mmCIF file of C-alpha atoms in Angstrom:
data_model
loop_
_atom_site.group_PDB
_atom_site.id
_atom_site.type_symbol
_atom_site.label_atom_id
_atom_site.label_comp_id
_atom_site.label_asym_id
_atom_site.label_seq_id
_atom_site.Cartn_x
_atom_site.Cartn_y
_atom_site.Cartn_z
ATOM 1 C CA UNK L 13 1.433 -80.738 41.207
ATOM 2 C CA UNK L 14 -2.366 -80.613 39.657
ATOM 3 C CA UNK L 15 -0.868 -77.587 37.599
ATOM 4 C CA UNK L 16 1.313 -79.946 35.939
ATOM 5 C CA UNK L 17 -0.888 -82.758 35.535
ATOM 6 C CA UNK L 18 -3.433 -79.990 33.827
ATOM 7 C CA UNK L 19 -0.778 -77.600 31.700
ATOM 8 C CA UNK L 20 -4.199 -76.238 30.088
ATOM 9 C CA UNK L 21 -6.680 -75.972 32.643
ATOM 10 C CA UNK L 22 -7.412 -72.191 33.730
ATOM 11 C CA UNK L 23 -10.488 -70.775 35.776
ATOM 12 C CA UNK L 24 -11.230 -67.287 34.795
ATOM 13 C CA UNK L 25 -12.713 -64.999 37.370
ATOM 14 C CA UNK L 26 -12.135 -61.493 35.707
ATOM 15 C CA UNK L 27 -14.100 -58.867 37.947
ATOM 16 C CA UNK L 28 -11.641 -57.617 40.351
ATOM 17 C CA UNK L 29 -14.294 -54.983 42.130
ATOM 18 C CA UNK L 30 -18.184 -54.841 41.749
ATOM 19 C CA UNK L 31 -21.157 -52.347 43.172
ATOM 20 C CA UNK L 32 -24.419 -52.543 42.822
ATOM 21 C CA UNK L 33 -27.542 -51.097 44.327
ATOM 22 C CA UNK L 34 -29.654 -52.700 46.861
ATOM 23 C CA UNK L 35 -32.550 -54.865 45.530
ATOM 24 C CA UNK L 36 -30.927 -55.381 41.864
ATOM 25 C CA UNK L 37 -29.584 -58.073 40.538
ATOM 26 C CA UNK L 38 -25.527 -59.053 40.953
ATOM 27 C CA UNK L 39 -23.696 -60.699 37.911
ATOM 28 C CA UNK L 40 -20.349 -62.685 39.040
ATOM 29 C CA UNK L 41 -18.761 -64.147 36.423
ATOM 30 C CA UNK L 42 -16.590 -67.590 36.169
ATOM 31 C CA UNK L 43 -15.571 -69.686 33.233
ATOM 32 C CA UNK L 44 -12.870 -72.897 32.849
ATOM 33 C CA UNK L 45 -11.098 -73.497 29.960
ATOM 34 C CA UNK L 46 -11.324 -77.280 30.121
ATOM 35 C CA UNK L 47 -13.764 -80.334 31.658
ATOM 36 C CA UNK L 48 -11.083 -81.516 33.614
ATOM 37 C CA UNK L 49 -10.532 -82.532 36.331
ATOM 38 C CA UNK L 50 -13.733 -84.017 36.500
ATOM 39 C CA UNK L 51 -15.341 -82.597 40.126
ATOM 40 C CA UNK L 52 -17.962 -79.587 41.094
ATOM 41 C CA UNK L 53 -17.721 -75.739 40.947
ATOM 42 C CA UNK L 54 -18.693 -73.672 43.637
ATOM 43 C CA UNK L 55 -19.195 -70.572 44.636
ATOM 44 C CA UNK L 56 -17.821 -69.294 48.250
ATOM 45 C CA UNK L 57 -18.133 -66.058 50.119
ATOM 46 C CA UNK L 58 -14.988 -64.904 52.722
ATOM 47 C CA UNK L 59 -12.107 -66.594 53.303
ATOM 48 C CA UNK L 60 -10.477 -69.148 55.693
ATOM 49 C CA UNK L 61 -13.180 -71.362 58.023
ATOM 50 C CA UNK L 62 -15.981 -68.605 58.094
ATOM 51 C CA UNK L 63 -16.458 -69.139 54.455
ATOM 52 C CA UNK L 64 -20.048 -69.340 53.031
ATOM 53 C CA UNK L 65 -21.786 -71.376 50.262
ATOM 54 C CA UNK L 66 -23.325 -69.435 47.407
ATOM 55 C CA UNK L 67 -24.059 -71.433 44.989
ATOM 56 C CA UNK L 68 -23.304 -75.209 44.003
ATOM 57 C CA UNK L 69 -24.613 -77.644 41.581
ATOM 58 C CA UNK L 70 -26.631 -79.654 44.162
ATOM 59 C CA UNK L 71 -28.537 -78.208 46.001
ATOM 60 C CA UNK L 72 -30.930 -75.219 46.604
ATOM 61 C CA UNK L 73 -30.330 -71.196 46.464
ATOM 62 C CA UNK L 74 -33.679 -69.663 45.847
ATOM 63 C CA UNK L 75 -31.811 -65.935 44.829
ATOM 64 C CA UNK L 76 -29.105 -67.579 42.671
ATOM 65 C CA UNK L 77 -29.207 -68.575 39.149
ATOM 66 C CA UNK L 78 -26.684 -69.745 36.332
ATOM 67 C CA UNK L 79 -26.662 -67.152 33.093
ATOM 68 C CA UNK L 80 -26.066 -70.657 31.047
ATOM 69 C CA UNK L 81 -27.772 -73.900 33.049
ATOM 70 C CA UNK L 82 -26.347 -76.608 32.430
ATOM 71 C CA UNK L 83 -22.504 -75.518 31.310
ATOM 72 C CA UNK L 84 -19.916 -77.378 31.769
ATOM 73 C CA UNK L 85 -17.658 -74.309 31.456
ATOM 74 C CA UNK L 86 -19.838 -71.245 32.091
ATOM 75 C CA UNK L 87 -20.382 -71.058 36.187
ATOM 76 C CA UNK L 88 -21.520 -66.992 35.959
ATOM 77 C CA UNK L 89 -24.162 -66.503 38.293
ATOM 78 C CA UNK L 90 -26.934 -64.009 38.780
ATOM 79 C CA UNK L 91 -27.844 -63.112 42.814
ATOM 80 C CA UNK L 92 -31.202 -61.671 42.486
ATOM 81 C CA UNK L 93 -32.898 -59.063 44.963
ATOM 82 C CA UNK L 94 -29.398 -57.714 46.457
ATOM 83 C CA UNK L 95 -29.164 -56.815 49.768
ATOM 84 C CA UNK L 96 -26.578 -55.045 52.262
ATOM 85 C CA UNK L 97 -25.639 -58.434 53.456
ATOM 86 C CA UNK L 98 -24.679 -59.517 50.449
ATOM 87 C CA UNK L 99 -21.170 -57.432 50.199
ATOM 88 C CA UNK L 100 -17.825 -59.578 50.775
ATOM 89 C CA UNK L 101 -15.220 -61.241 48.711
ATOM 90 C CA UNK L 102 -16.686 -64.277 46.196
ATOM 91 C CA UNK L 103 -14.404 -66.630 45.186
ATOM 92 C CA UNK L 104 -15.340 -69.396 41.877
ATOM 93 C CA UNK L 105 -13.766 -72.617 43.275
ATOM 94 C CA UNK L 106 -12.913 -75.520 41.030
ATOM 95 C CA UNK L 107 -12.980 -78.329 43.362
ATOM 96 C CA UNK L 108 -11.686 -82.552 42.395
ATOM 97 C CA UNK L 109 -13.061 -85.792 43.014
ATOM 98 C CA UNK L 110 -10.890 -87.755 45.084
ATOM 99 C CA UNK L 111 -11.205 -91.109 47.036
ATOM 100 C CA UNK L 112 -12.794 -89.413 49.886
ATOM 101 C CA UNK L 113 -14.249 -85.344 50.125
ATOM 102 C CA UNK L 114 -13.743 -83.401 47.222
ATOM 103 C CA UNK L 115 -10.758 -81.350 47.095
ATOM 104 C CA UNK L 116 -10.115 -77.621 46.101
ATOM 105 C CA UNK L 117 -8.147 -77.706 42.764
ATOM 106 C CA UNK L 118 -8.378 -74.057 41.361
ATOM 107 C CA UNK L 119 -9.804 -70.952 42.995
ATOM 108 C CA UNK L 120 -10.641 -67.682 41.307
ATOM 109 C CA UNK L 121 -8.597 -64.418 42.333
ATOM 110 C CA UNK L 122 -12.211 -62.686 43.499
ATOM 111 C CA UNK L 123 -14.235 -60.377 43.610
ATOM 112 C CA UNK L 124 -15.017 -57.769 46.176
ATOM 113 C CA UNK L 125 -18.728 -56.862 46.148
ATOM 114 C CA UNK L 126 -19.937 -53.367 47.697
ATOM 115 C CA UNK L 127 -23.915 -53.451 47.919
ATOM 116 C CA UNK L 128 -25.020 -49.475 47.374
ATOM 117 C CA UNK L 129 -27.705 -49.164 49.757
ATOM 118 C CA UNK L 130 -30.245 -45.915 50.588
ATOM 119 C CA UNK L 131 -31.570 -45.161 53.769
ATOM 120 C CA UNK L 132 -34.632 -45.876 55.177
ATOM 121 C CA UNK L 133 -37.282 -43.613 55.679
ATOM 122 C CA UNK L 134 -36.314 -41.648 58.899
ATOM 123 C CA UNK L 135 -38.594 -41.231 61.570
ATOM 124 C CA UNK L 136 -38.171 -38.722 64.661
ATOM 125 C CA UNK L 137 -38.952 -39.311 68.408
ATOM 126 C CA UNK L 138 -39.540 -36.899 70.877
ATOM 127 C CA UNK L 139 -39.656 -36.968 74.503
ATOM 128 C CA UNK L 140 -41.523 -39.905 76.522
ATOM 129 C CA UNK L 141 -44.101 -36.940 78.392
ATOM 130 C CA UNK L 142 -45.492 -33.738 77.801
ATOM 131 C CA UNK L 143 -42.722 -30.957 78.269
ATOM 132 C CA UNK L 144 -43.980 -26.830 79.187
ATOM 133 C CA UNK L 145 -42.160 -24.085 77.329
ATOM 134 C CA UNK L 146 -38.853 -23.468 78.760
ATOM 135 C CA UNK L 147 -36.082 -25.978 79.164
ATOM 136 C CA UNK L 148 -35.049 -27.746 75.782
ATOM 137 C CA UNK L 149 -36.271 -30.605 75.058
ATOM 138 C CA UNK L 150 -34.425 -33.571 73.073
ATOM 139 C CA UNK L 151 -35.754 -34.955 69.789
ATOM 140 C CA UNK L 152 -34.102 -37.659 68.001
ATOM 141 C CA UNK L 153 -34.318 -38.749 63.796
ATOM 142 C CA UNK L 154 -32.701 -42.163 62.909
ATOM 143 C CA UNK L 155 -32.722 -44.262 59.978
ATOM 144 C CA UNK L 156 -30.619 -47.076 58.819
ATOM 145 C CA UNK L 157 -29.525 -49.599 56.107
ATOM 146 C CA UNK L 158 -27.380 -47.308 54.019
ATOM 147 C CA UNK L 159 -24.290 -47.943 52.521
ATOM 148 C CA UNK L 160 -21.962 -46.638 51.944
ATOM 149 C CA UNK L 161 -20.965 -45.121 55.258
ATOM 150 C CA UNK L 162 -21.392 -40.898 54.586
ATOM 151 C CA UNK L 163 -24.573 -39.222 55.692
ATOM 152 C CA UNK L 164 -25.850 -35.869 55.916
ATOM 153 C CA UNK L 165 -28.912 -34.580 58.458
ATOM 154 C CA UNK L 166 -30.691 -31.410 58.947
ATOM 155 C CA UNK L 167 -33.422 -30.136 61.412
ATOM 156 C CA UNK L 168 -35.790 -27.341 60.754
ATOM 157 C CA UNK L 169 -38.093 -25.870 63.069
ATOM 158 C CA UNK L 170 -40.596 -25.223 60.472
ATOM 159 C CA UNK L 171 -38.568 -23.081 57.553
ATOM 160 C CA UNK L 172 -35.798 -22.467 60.202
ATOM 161 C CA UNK L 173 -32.738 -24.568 60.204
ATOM 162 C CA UNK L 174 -31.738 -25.436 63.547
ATOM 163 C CA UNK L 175 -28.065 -26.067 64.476
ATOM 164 C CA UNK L 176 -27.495 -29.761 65.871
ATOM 165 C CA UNK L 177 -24.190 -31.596 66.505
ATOM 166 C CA UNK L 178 -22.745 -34.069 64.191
ATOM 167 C CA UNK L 179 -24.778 -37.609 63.634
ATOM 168 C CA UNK L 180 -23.876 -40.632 65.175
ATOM 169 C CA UNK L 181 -23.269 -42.981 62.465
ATOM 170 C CA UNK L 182 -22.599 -46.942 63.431
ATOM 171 C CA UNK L 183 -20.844 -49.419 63.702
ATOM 172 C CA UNK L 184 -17.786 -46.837 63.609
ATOM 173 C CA UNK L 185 -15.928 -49.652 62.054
ATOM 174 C CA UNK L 186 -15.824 -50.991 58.501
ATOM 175 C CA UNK L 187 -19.416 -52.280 57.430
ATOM 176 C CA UNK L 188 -21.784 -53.100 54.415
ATOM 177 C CA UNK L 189 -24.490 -51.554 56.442
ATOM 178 C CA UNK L 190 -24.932 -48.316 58.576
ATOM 179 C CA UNK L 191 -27.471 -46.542 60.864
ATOM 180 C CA UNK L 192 -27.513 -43.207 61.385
ATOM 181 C CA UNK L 193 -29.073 -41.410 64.785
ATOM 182 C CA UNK L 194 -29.270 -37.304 65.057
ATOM 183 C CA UNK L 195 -30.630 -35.512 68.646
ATOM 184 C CA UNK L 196 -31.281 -32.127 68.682
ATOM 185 C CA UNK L 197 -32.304 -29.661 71.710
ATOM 186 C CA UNK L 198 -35.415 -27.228 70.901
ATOM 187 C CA UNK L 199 -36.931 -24.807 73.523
ATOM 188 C CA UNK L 200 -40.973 -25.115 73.187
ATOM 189 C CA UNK L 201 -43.308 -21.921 73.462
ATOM 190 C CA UNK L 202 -47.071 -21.796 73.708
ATOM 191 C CA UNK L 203 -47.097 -20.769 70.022
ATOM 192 C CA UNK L 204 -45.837 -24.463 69.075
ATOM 193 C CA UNK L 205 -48.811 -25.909 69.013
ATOM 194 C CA UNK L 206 -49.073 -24.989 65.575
ATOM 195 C CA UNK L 207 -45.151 -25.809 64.535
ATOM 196 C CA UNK L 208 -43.632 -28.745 62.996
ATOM 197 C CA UNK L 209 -39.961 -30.069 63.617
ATOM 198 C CA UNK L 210 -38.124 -31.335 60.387
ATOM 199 C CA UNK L 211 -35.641 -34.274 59.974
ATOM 200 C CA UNK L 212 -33.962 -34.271 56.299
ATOM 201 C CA UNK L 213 -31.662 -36.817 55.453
ATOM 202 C CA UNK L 214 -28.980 -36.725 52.337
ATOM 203 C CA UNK L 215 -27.367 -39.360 50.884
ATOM 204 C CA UNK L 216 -25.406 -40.519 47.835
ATOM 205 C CA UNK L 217 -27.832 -42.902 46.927
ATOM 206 C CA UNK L 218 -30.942 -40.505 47.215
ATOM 207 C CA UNK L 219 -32.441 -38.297 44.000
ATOM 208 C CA UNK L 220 -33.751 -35.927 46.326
ATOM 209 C CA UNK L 221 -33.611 -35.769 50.479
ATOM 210 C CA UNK L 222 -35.971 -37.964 52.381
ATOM 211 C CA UNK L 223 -37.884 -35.896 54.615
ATOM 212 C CA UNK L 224 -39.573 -36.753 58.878
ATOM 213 C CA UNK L 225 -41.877 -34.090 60.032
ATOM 214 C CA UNK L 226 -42.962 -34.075 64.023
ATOM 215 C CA UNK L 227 -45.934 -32.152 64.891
ATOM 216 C CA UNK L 228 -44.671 -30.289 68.118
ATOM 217 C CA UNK L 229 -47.959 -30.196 69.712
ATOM 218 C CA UNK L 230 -47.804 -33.611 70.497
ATOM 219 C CA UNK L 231 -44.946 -33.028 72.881
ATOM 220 C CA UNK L 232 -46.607 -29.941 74.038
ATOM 221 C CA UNK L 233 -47.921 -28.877 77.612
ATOM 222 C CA UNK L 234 -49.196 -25.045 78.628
ATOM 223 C CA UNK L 235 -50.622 -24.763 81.796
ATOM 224 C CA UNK L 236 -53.367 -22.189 81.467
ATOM 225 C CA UNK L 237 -53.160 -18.894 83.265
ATOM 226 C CA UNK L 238 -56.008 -18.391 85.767
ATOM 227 C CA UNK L 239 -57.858 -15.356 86.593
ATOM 228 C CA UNK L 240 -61.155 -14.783 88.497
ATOM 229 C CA UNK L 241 -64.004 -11.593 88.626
ATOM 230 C CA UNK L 242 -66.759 -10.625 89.787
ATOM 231 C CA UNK L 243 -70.001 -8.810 88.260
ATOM 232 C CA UNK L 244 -70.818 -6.026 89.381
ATOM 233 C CA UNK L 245 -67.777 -5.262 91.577
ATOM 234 C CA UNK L 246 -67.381 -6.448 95.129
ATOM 235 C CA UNK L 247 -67.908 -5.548 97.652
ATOM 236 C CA UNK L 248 -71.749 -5.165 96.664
ATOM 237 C CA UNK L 249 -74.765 -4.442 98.534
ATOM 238 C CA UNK L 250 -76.699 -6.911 100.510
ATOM 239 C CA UNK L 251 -78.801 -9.755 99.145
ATOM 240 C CA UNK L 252 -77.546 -8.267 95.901
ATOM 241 C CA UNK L 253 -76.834 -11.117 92.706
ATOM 242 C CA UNK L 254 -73.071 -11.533 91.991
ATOM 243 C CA UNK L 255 -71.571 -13.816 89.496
ATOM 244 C CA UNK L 256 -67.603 -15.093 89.522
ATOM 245 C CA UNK L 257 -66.272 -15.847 86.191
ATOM 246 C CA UNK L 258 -63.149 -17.495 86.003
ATOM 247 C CA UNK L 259 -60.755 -17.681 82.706
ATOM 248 C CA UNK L 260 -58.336 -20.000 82.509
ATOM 249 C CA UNK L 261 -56.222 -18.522 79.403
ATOM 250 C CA UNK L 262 -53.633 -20.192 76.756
ATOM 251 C CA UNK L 263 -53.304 -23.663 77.577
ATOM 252 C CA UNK L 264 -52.662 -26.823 75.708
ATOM 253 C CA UNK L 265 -53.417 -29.504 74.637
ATOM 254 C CA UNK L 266 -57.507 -29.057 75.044
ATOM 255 C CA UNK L 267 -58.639 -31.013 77.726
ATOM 256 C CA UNK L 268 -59.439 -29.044 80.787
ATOM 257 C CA UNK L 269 -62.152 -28.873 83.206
ATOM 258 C CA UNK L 270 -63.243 -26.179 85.640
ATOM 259 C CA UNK L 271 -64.993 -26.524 88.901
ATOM 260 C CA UNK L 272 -66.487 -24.165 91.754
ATOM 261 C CA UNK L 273 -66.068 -24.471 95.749
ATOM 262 C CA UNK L 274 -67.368 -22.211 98.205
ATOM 263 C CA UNK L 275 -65.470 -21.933 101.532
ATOM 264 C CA UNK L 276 -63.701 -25.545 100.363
ATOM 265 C CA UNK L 277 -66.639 -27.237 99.326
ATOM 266 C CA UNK L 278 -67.808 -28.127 96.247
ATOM 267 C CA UNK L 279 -70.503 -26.808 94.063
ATOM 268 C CA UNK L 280 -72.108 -27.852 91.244
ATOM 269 C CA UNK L 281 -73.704 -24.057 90.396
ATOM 270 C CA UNK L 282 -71.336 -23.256 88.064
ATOM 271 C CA UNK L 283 -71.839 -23.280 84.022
ATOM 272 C CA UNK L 284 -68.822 -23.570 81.800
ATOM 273 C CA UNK L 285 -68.551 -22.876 77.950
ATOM 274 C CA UNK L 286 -66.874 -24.992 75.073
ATOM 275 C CA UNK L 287 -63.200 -24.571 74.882
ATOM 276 C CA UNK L 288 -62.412 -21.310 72.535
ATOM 277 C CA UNK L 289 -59.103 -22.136 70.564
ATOM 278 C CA UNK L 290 -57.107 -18.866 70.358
ATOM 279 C CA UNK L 291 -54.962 -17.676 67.255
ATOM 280 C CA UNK L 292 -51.467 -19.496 68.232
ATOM 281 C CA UNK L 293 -53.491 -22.705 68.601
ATOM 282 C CA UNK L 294 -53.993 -22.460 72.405
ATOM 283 C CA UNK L 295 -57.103 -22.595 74.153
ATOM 284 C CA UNK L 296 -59.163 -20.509 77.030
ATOM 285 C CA UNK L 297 -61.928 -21.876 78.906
ATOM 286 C CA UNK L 298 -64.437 -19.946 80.793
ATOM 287 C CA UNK L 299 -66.652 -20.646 83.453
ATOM 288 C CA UNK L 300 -69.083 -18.556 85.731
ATOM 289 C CA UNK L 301 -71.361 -18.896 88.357
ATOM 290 C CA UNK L 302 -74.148 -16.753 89.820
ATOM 291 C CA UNK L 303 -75.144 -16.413 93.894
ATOM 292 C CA UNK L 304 -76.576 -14.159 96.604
ATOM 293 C CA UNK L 305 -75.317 -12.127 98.675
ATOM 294 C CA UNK L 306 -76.798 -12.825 102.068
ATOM 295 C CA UNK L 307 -75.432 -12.400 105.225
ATOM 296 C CA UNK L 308 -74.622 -15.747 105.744
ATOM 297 C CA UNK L 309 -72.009 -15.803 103.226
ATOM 298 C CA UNK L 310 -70.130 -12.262 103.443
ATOM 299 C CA UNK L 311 -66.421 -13.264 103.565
ATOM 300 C CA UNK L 312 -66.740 -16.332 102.152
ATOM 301 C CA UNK L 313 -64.284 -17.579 99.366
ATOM 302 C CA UNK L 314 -64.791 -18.819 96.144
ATOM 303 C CA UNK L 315 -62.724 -20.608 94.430
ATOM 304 C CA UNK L 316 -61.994 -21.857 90.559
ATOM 305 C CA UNK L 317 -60.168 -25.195 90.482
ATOM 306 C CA UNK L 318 -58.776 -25.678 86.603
ATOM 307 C CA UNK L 319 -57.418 -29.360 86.070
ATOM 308 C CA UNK L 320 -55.652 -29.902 83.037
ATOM 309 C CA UNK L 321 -54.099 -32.194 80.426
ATOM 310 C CA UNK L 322 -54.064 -34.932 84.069
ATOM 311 C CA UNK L 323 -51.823 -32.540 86.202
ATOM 312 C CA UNK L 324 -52.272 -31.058 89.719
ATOM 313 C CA UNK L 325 -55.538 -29.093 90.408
ATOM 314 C CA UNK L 326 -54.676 -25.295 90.313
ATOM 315 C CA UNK L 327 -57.032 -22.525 92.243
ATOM 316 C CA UNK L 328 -57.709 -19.278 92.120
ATOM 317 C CA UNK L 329 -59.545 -17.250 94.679
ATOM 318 C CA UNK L 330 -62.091 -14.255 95.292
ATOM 319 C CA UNK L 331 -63.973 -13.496 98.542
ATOM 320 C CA UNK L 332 -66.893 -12.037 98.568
ATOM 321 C CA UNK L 333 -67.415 -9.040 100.778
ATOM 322 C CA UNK L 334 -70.684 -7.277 101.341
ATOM 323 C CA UNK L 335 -70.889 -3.186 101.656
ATOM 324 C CA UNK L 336 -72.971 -2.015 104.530
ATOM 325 C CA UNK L 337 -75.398 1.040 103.263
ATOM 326 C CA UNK L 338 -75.194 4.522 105.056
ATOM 327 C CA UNK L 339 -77.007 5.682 108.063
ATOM 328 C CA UNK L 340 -80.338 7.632 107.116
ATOM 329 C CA UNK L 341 -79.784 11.333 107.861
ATOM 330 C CA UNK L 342 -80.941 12.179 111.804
ATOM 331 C CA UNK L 343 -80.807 8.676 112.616
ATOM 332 C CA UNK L 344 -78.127 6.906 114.873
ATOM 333 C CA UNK L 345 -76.951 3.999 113.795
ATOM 334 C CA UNK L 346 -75.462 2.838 117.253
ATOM 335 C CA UNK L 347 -77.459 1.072 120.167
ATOM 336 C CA UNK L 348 -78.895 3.448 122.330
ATOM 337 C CA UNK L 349 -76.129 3.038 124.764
ATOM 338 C CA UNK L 350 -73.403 2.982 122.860
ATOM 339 C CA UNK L 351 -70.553 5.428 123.478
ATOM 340 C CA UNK L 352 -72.054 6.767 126.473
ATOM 341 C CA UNK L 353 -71.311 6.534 130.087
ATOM 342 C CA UNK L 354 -74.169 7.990 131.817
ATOM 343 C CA UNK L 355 -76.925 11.553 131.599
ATOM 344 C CA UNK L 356 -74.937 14.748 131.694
ATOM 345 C CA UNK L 357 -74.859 16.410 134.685
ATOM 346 C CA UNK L 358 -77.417 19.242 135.864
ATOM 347 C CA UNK L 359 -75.677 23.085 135.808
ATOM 348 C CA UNK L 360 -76.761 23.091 139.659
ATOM 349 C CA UNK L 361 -74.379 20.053 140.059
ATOM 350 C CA UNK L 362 -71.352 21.731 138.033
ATOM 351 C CA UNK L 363 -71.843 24.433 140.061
ATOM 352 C CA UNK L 364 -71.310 23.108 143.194
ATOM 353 C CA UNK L 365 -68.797 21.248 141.815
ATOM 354 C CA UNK L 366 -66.639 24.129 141.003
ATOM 355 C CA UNK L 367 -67.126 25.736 144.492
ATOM 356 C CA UNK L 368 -65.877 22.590 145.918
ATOM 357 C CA UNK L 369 -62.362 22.867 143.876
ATOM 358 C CA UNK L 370 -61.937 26.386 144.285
ATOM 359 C CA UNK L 371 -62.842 26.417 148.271
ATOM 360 C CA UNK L 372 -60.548 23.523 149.786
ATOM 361 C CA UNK L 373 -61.721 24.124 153.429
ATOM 362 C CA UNK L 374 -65.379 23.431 152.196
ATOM 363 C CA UNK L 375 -63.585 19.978 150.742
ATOM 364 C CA UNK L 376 -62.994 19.374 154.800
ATOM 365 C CA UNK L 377 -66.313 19.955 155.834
ATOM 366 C CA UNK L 378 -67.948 18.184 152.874
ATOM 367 C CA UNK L 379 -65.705 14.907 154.382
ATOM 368 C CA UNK L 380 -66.278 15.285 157.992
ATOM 369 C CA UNK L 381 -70.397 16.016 157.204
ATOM 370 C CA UNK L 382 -70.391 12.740 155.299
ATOM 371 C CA UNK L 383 -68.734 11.263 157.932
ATOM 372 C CA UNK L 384 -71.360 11.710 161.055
ATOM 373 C CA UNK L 385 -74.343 10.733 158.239
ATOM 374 C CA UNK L 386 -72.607 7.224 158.542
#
């Protein structure tokens, strides 16, 4: 009916499809051919009862301008600052003044707006605790914000690329914004103190790949290998100087501490040197301490207890064990009565001795002589 009543009125919305890049500005354009009927032009986003308000005549929208204030016919509007968000369907709406609301006269055909959106600047996570060589160990790169939806990721373990399964890209639906999340597995060693873990992202939006970087050593744990001497050698010679040195070898990350106890308790004798850091970025600590061999404490064990980087104590043990010196030549070293049962016998005794075995009759008399003496 209003088509009739207007034969010349037409609203003119001639962008069927428009992209533009995040943060720059989006030009919609709508002109009438004609002032009437006399009511407002808006500006509406969607369709049906979810539809949004862009831009009216009354009213404020801090992002949205008019190229010509003021028009009557020219209702092109500028929405500065894109952002994701801003994709959708607009729709110039020519609405008429009636008796009561205003009603929708003319409506534009629209125009779909895709917002061309880059990533954001990935960052990479690694696991919540310290992890030992060994076992891999998960590490995880996300960004977000990108449209549209098709993303690439690599990981390199310093210059080697490391093979990872495919990103997870969301929402797996139809969106004007996407996130992107990439885990990958990686096996430490002692030597990765000194690596670096990679996260590259490539999209079609970017001039050149954004890059993440993880230092490795901060997910990094080597217990230290333990090892205990002694100088000089034991077992050494009585009330003889002897110092333990422990090494506790190839840990990270730095902070370790050594301590001495002798038979389980603990001493305070021992002297320790700075941390050395080794060529792979590891470290070695070394600690020594200096006693006397007295009788008192042949057998006893020492022990170095290492704690590191807040774990467990772990020991290591040597005993010390005294050598006894040789016996001076023409001297016994044995009590006087040792390994003797009594004075050898005279020949006179062996003598009659023998007669006694060889003569059995004189065994008789020997008996029955005894006999009358008691």
């Amino acid at each position: 009916m209003s088509r009739r009543i207007f034969p010349d009125f037409q609203l003119l919305q001639p962008q069927g499809a428009v992209s533009v890049s995040a943060g720059e500005t989006l030009t919609l354009i709508c002109s009438l051919t004609g002032l009437v009927p006399i009511g407002p032009v808006k500006w509406l986003k969607g369709s049906g009862s979810g539809r949004q308000l862009v831009y009216a005549q009354t009213g404020s929208f801090p992002r949205v301008t008019r190229a010509v204030p003021g028009s009557d016919t020219n209702f092109t509007i500028y929405i500065n600052v894109t952002r994701p968000e801003d994709a959708g369907i607009y729709r110039c709406v020519k609405f008429r003044r009636g008796s009561g609301a205003d009603e929708e006269f003319r409506s534009g055909a629209g125009t779909a707006v895709s917002v061309i959106a880059s990533p954001s600047a990935p960052s990479v996570s690694g696991p919540p605790s310290r992890a030992e060589p060994g076992p891999p160990v998960n590490f995880t790169c996300t960004s977000g914000g990108f449209s549209p939806r098709d993303i690439a990721v690599t990981w390199f373990k310093n210059e080697t690329r490391l093979p990872a399964p495919q990103p997870r890209v969301l929402p797996e639906h139809k969106s004007v914004s996407y996130s992107v999340s990439s885990t990958v597995g990686v096996s430490l060693t002692p030597g990765d103190a000194r690596s670096q873990l990679t996260c590259q992202i490539q999209h079609s939006t970017l001039p050149a790949p954004l890059n993440a970087t993880y230092n490795l050593r901060d997910a990094l744990r080597v217990p230290p290998r333990l090892r205990v001497g002694t100088a000089p050698a034991v077992p050494v010679a009585l009330n003889e100087s002897v110092t333990f040195t422990c090494h506790a070898e190839g840990f990270y990350p730095k902070d370790a501490s050594l301590a001495w106890l002798e038979n389980g308790n603990e001493t305070n004798l021992g002297k320790s040197s700075p941390p050395a850091e080794n060529p792979d970025g590891t470290y070695t600590l070394q600690s020594s301490l200096e006693v006397k061999a007295t009788e008192q404490r042949s057998q006893s064990v020492f022990t170095c207890r290492v704690v590191h980087d807040s774990q467990p104590p772990a020991n290591v043990s040597e005993t010390l064990r005294i050598s006894r010196p040789p016996p001076e030549p023409g001297k016994d070293d044995t009590s006087p009565n040792e390994g003797k049962c009594a004075a050898e016998p005279s020949p006179a005794l062996l003598g009659k001795a023998r007669s006694v075995l060889l003569n059995p009759g004189a065994i008789s008399a020997h008996i029955r002589q005894w006999s009358s003496s008691v």
